[in-house]
Short mmCIF file of N, CA and C in Angstrom, two decimals:
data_model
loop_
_atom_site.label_atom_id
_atom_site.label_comp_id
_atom_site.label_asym_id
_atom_site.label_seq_id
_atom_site.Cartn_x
_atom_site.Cartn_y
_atom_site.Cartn_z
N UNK A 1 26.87 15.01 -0.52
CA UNK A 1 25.43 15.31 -0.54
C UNK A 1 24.71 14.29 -1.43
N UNK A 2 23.88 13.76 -0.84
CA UNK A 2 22.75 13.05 -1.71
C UNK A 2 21.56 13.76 -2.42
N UNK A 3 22.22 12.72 -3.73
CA UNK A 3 21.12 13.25 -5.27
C UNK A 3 20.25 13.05 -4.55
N UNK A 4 19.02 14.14 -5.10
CA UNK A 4 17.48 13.55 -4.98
C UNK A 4 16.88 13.13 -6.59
N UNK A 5 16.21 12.29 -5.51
CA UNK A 5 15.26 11.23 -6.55
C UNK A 5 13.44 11.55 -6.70
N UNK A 6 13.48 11.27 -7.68
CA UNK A 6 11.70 11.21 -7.64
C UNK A 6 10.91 10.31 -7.43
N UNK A 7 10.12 9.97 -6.50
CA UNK A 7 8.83 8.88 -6.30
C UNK A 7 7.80 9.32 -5.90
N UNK A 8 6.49 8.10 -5.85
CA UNK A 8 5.36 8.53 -5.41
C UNK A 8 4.69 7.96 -4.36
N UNK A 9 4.11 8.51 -3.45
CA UNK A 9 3.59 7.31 -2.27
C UNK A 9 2.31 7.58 -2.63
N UNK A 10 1.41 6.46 -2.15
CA UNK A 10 0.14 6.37 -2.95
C UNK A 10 -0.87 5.42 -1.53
N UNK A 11 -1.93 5.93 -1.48
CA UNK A 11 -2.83 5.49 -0.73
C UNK A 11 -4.36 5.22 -1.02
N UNK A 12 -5.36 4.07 -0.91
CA UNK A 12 -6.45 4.29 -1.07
C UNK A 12 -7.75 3.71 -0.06
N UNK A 13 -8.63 4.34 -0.30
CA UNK A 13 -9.58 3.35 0.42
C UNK A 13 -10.60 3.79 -1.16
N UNK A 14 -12.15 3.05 -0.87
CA UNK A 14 -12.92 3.19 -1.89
C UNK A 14 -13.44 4.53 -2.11
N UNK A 15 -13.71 5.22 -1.41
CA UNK A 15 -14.15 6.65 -1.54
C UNK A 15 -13.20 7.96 -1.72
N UNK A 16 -11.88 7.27 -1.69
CA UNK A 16 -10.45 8.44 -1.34
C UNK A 16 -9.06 7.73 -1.86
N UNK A 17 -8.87 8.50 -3.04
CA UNK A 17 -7.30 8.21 -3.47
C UNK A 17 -6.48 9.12 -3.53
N UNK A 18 -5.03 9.11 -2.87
CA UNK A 18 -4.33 9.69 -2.84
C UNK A 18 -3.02 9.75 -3.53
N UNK A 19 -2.40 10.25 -4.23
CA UNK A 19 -1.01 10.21 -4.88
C UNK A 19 0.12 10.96 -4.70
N UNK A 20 0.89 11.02 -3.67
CA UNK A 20 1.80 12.28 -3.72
C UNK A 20 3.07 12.32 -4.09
N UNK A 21 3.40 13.13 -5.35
CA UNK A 21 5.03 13.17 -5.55
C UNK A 21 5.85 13.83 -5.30
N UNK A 22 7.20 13.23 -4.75
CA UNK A 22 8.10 14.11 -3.86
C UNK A 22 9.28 13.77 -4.41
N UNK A 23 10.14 14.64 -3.78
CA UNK A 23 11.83 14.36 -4.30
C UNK A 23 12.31 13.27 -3.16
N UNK A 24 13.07 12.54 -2.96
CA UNK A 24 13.29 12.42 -1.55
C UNK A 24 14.99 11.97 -1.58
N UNK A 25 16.28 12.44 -0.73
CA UNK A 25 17.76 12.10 -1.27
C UNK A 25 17.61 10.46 -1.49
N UNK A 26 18.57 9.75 -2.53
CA UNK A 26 18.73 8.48 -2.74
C UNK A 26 18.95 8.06 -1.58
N UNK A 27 18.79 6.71 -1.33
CA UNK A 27 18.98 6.35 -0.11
C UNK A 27 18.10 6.06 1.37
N UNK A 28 17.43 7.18 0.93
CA UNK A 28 16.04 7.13 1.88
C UNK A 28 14.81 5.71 2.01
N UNK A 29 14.66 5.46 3.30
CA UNK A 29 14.03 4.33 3.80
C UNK A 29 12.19 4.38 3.45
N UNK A 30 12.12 3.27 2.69
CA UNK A 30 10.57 3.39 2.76
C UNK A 30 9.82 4.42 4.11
N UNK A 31 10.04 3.87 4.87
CA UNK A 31 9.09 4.52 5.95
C UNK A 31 9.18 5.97 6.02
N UNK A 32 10.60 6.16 5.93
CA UNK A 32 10.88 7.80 5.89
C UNK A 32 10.10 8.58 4.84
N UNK A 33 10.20 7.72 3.38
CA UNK A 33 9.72 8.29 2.26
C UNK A 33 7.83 8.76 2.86
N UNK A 34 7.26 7.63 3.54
CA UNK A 34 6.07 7.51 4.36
C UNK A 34 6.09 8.87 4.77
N UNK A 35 7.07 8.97 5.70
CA UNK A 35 7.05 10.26 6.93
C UNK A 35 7.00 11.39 5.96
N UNK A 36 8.09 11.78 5.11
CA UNK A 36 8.33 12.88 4.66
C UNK A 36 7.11 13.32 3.33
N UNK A 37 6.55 11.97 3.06
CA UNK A 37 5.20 12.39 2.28
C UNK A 37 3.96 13.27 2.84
N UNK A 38 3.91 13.30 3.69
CA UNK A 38 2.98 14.02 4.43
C UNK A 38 1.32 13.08 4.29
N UNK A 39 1.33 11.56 3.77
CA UNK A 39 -0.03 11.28 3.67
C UNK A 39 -0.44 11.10 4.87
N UNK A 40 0.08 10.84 5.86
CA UNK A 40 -0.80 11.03 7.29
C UNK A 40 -1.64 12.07 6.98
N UNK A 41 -1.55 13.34 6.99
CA UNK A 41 -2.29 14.21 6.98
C UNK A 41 -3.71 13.51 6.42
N UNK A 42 -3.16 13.04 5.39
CA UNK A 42 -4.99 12.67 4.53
C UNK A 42 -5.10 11.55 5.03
N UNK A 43 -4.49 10.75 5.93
CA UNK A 43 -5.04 9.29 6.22
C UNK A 43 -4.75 9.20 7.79
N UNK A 44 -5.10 9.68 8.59
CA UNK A 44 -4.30 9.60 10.10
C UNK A 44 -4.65 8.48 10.21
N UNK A 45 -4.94 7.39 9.96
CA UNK A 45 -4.76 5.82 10.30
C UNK A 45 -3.61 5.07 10.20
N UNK A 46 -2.74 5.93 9.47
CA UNK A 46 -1.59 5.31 8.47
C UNK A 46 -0.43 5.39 9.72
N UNK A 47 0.11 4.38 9.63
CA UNK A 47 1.15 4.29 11.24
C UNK A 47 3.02 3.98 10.16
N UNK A 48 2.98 5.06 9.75
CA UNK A 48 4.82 4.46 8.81
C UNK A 48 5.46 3.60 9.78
N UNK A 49 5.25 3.73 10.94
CA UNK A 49 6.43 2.09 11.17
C UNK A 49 5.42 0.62 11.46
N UNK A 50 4.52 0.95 10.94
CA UNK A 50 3.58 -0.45 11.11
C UNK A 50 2.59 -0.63 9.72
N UNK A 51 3.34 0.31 8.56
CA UNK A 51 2.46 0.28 7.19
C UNK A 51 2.86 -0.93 6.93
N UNK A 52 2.32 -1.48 5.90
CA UNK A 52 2.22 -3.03 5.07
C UNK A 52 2.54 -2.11 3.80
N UNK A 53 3.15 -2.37 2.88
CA UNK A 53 3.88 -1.45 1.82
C UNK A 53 4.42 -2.39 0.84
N UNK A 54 4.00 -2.00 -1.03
CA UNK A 54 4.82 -2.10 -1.90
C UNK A 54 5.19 -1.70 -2.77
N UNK A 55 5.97 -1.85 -3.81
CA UNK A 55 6.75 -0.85 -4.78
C UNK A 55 6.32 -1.49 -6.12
N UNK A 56 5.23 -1.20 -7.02
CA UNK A 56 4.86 -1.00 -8.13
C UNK A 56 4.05 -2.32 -8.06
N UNK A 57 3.08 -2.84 -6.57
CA UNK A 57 2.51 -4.35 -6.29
C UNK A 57 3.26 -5.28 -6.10
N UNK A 58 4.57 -4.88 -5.17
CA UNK A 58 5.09 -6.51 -5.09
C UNK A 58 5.67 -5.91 -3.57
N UNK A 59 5.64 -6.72 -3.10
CA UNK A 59 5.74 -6.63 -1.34
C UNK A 59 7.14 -5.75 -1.35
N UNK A 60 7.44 -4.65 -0.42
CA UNK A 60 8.97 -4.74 -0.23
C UNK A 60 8.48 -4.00 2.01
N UNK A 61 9.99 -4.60 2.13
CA UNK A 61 9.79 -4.27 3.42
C UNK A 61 10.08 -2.12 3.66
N UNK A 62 9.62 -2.01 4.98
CA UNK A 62 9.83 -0.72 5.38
C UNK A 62 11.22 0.16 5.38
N UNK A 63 12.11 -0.89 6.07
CA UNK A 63 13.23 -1.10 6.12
C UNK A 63 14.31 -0.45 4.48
N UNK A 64 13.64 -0.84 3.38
CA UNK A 64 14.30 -0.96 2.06
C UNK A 64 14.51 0.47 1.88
N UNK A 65 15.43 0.53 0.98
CA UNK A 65 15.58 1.99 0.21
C UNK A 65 15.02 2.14 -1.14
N UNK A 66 14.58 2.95 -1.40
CA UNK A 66 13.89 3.14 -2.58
C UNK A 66 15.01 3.45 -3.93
N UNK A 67 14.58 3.76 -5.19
CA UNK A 67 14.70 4.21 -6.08
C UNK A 67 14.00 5.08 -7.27
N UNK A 68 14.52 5.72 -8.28
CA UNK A 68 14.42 6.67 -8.76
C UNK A 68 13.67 6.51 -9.50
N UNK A 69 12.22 7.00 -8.90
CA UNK A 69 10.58 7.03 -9.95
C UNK A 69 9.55 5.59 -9.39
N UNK A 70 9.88 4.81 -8.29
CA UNK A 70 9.63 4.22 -7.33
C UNK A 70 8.13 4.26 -6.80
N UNK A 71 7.40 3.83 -6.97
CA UNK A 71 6.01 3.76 -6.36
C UNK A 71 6.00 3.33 -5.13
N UNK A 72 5.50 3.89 -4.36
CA UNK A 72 5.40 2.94 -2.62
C UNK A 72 3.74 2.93 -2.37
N UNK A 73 3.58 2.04 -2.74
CA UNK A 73 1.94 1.64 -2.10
C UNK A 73 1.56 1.22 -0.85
N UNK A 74 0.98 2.00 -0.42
CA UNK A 74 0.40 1.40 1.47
C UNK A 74 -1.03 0.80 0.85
N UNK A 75 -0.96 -0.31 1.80
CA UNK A 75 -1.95 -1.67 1.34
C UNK A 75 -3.07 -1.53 3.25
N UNK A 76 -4.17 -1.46 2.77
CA UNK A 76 -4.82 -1.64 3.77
C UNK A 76 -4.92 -2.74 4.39
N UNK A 77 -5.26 -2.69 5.67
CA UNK A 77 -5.64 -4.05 6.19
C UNK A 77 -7.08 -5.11 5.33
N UNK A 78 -7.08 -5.99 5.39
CA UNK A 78 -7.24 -6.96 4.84
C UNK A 78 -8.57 -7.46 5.84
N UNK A 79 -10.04 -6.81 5.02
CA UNK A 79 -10.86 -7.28 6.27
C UNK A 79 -11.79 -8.65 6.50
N UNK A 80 -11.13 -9.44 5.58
CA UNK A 80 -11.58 -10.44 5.37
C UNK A 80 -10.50 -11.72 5.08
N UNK A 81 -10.64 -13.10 5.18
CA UNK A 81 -9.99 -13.99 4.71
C UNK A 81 -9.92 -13.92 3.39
N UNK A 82 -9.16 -14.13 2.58
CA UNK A 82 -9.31 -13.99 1.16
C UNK A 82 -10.10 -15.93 0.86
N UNK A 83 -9.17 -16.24 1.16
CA UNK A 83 -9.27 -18.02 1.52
C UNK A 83 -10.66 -18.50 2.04
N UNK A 84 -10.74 -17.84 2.96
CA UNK A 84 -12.74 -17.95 3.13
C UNK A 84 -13.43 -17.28 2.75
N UNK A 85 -13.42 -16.16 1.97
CA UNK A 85 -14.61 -15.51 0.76
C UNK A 85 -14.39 -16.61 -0.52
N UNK A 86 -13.13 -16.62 -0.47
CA UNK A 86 -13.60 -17.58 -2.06
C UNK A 86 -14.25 -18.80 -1.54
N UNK A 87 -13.93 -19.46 -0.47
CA UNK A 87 -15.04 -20.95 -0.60
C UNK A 87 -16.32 -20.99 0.21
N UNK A 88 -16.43 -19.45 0.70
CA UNK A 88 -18.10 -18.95 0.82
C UNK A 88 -18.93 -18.62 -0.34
N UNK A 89 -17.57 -17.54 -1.41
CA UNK A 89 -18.57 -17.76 -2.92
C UNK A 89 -18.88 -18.90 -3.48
N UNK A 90 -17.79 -19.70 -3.68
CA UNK A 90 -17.66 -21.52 -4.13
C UNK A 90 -19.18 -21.98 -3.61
N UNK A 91 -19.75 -21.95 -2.41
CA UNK A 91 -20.76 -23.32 -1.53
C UNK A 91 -21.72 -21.86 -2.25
N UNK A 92 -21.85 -20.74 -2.37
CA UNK A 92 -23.13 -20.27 -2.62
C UNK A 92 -23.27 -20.59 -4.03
N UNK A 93 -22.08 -20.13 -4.86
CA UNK A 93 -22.63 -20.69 -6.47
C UNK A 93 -22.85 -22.02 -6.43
N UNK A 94 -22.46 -22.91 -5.57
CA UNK A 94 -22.79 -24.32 -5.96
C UNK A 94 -24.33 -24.37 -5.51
N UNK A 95 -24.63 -23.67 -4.25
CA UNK A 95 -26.17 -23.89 -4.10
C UNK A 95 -26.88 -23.11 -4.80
N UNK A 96 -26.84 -22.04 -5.67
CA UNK A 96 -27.58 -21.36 -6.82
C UNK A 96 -27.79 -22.21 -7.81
N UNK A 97 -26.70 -23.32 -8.40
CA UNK A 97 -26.49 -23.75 -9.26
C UNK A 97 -27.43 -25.27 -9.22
N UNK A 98 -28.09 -25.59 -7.73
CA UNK A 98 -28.73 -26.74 -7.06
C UNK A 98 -30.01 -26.20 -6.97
N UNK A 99 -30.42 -24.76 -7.07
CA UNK A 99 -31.98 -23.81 -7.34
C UNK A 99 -32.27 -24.21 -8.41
#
């Protein structure tokens, strides 16, 4: 029989944060940890075999097994270039800076 472990899966957007802690047996697959969290309920957008996911901010795949006290962060989609907001801010402060 597999020990259970403690972690937390964690979700946000700007108006809604979520944190839920569960036991889940060692061994258990990110995504499962996903499934058996129940945050669908509060996020039905959230697809566990197509989340983008990491463990305390550092990428880990779906695939991985967790460990004991383990953060799993689901990362939203990304609605912008990061790469082209910064050198859209860049050309506007430079033309504020030419006012």
């Amino acid at each position: 029989m597999n020990q259970l472990i403690d972690i937390e899966v964690v979700y946000g957007l700007p108006h809604k944060q979520v944190l839920l802690s569960l036991q889940v047996p060692s061994g258990t697959t990110i995504e499962n940890c996903i499934k058996l969290s129940g945050i669908v309920k509060h996020f039905p957008e959230i697809v566990p075999s197509k989340a983008i996911v990491g463990i305390f901010s550092k990428p880990d795949k779906l695939e991985n097994t967790v460990k004991q006290g383990d953060r799993i962060e689901i990362y939203r989609p990304l609605t912008a270039d990061p790469k082209e907001m910064r050198k859209l801010r860049a050309e506007k402060a430079k033309q504020a800076k030419n006012n």
